[in-house]
Structure formats: structure tokens, C-alpha cells
């Protein structure tokens, strides 16, 4: 599948990177490693798609964040058990 950079419109590729995310309660930020990313060699942008961003936001809202250390792999974060079935405060869907 061809990927187009959302910033410059040139060809891009799927990759992974490290992101830093503030927890929903605002108490601290965590490092999330091996996070799916789009990387553009032309404009040098590295970013998460809207879908990945929403997945992270929803998951952090639905899990016990006290069980997350300073750093966690993306797949580990997504595998944490949820306290609720879905984000009932998300009215976008």
C-alpha cells in the first residue's frame, strides 16, 4: 500500500518511533516505544496517524495507568486489560 506524507504529499513509509504521552490525569508523562509511525524521507517528518493517536488516547483512558512505569512498548500498552469496554466519553463515533 502506498503511503503519502500528510505534511508534504510525497511518498512515505511505515516505521516505528518513540513518543512521549501525558497520562489522562495529568500526573506524569510516559515513554511509549516501538510506536507505529509514518516517516517521510523528503520532509523528515515522523508522526503517528490519527488512528494510532486515538488508540493510544483511548487505551490510556481505559487502563489502570498506575501499573505503567516510565516506559512501555506500544504492543504492551495495547495488551493491558481495560477497566471499561470502551471510552464512553468519546462522542466522535
CSV table of C-alpha atoms in Angstrom, one decimal:
chain,number,residue,atom,x,y,z
A,1,UNK,CA,0.0,0.0,0.0
A,2,UNK,CA,1.3,3.4,-0.9
A,3,UNK,CA,1.7,5.9,1.9
A,4,UNK,CA,1.5,9.6,1.3
A,5,UNK,CA,3.0,12.1,3.8
A,6,UNK,CA,0.3,14.2,5.3
A,7,UNK,CA,2.7,17.1,5.6
A,8,UNK,CA,4.3,17.4,2.2
A,9,UNK,CA,2.4,14.9,0.0
A,10,UNK,CA,5.4,12.9,-1.1
A,11,UNK,CA,5.9,9.1,-0.6
A,12,UNK,CA,6.4,8.0,3.0
A,13,UNK,CA,6.8,4.6,4.7
A,14,UNK,CA,5.6,2.8,7.8
A,15,UNK,CA,8.1,2.7,10.6
A,16,UNK,CA,8.2,2.9,14.4
A,17,UNK,CA,9.4,5.5,16.8
A,18,UNK,CA,9.4,6.7,20.4
A,19,UNK,CA,6.7,9.0,21.7
A,20,UNK,CA,6.0,10.7,25.0
A,21,UNK,CA,2.5,10.9,26.2
A,22,UNK,CA,0.9,12.7,29.1
A,23,UNK,CA,-1.4,10.5,31.1
A,24,UNK,CA,-5.1,11.5,31.1
A,25,UNK,CA,-5.0,12.5,34.8
A,26,UNK,CA,-2.1,14.9,34.0
A,27,UNK,CA,0.1,13.4,36.8
A,28,UNK,CA,3.1,12.5,34.5
A,29,UNK,CA,4.2,11.6,31.1
A,30,UNK,CA,5.4,8.2,29.8
A,31,UNK,CA,7.6,7.0,27.0
A,32,UNK,CA,5.9,4.6,24.5
A,33,UNK,CA,8.5,2.8,22.4
A,34,UNK,CA,8.1,0.9,19.1
A,35,UNK,CA,5.0,3.1,18.3
A,36,UNK,CA,3.7,2.7,14.7
A,37,UNK,CA,4.7,5.8,12.8
A,38,UNK,CA,4.8,7.3,9.3
A,39,UNK,CA,8.2,8.5,8.2
A,40,UNK,CA,8.9,10.8,5.3
A,41,UNK,CA,12.4,11.0,3.8
A,42,UNK,CA,11.5,14.1,1.9
A,43,UNK,CA,10.4,16.5,4.6
A,44,UNK,CA,11.9,14.4,7.5
A,45,UNK,CA,8.6,14.3,9.4
A,46,UNK,CA,7.8,11.4,11.7
A,47,UNK,CA,4.3,11.2,13.0
A,48,UNK,CA,1.5,8.9,14.2
A,49,UNK,CA,-1.6,8.5,12.2
A,50,UNK,CA,-4.9,9.8,13.7
A,51,UNK,CA,-5.9,6.1,14.2
A,52,UNK,CA,-2.8,5.3,16.3
A,53,UNK,CA,-3.2,8.5,18.3
A,54,UNK,CA,-6.8,7.6,19.1
A,55,UNK,CA,-5.8,4.1,20.0
A,56,UNK,CA,-3.2,5.4,22.5
A,57,UNK,CA,-5.6,8.0,23.9
A,58,UNK,CA,-8.4,5.5,24.4
A,59,UNK,CA,-6.2,2.8,25.9
A,60,UNK,CA,-4.6,5.2,28.4
A,61,UNK,CA,-8.1,6.4,29.4
A,62,UNK,CA,-9.3,2.8,29.9
A,63,UNK,CA,-6.4,1.1,31.7
A,64,UNK,CA,-5.0,1.4,35.2
A,65,UNK,CA,-2.2,3.8,34.4
A,66,UNK,CA,-0.6,3.3,37.9
A,67,UNK,CA,0.6,0.0,36.6
A,68,UNK,CA,2.6,1.6,33.8
A,69,UNK,CA,6.2,2.5,34.5
A,70,UNK,CA,8.2,5.3,33.0
A,71,UNK,CA,8.4,3.5,29.7
A,72,UNK,CA,6.3,0.8,27.9
A,73,UNK,CA,6.3,-0.8,24.4
A,74,UNK,CA,3.3,0.1,22.3
A,75,UNK,CA,2.2,-3.5,22.0
A,76,UNK,CA,2.4,-4.0,25.8
A,77,UNK,CA,0.3,-0.9,26.3
A,78,UNK,CA,-2.4,-2.1,23.9
A,79,UNK,CA,-2.4,-5.5,25.6
A,80,UNK,CA,-3.1,-4.1,29.1
A,81,UNK,CA,-6.5,-5.1,30.5
A,82,UNK,CA,-9.1,-2.4,30.2
A,83,UNK,CA,-11.2,-1.3,33.2
A,84,UNK,CA,-14.1,-0.4,30.8
A,85,UNK,CA,-15.1,-1.9,27.5
A,86,UNK,CA,-14.8,1.4,25.6
A,87,UNK,CA,-14.3,5.1,26.1
A,88,UNK,CA,-17.8,6.2,27.0
A,89,UNK,CA,-16.6,9.9,26.9
A,90,UNK,CA,-15.7,9.7,23.2
A,91,UNK,CA,-18.7,11.1,21.3
A,92,UNK,CA,-16.9,11.1,17.9
A,93,UNK,CA,-18.0,7.7,16.9
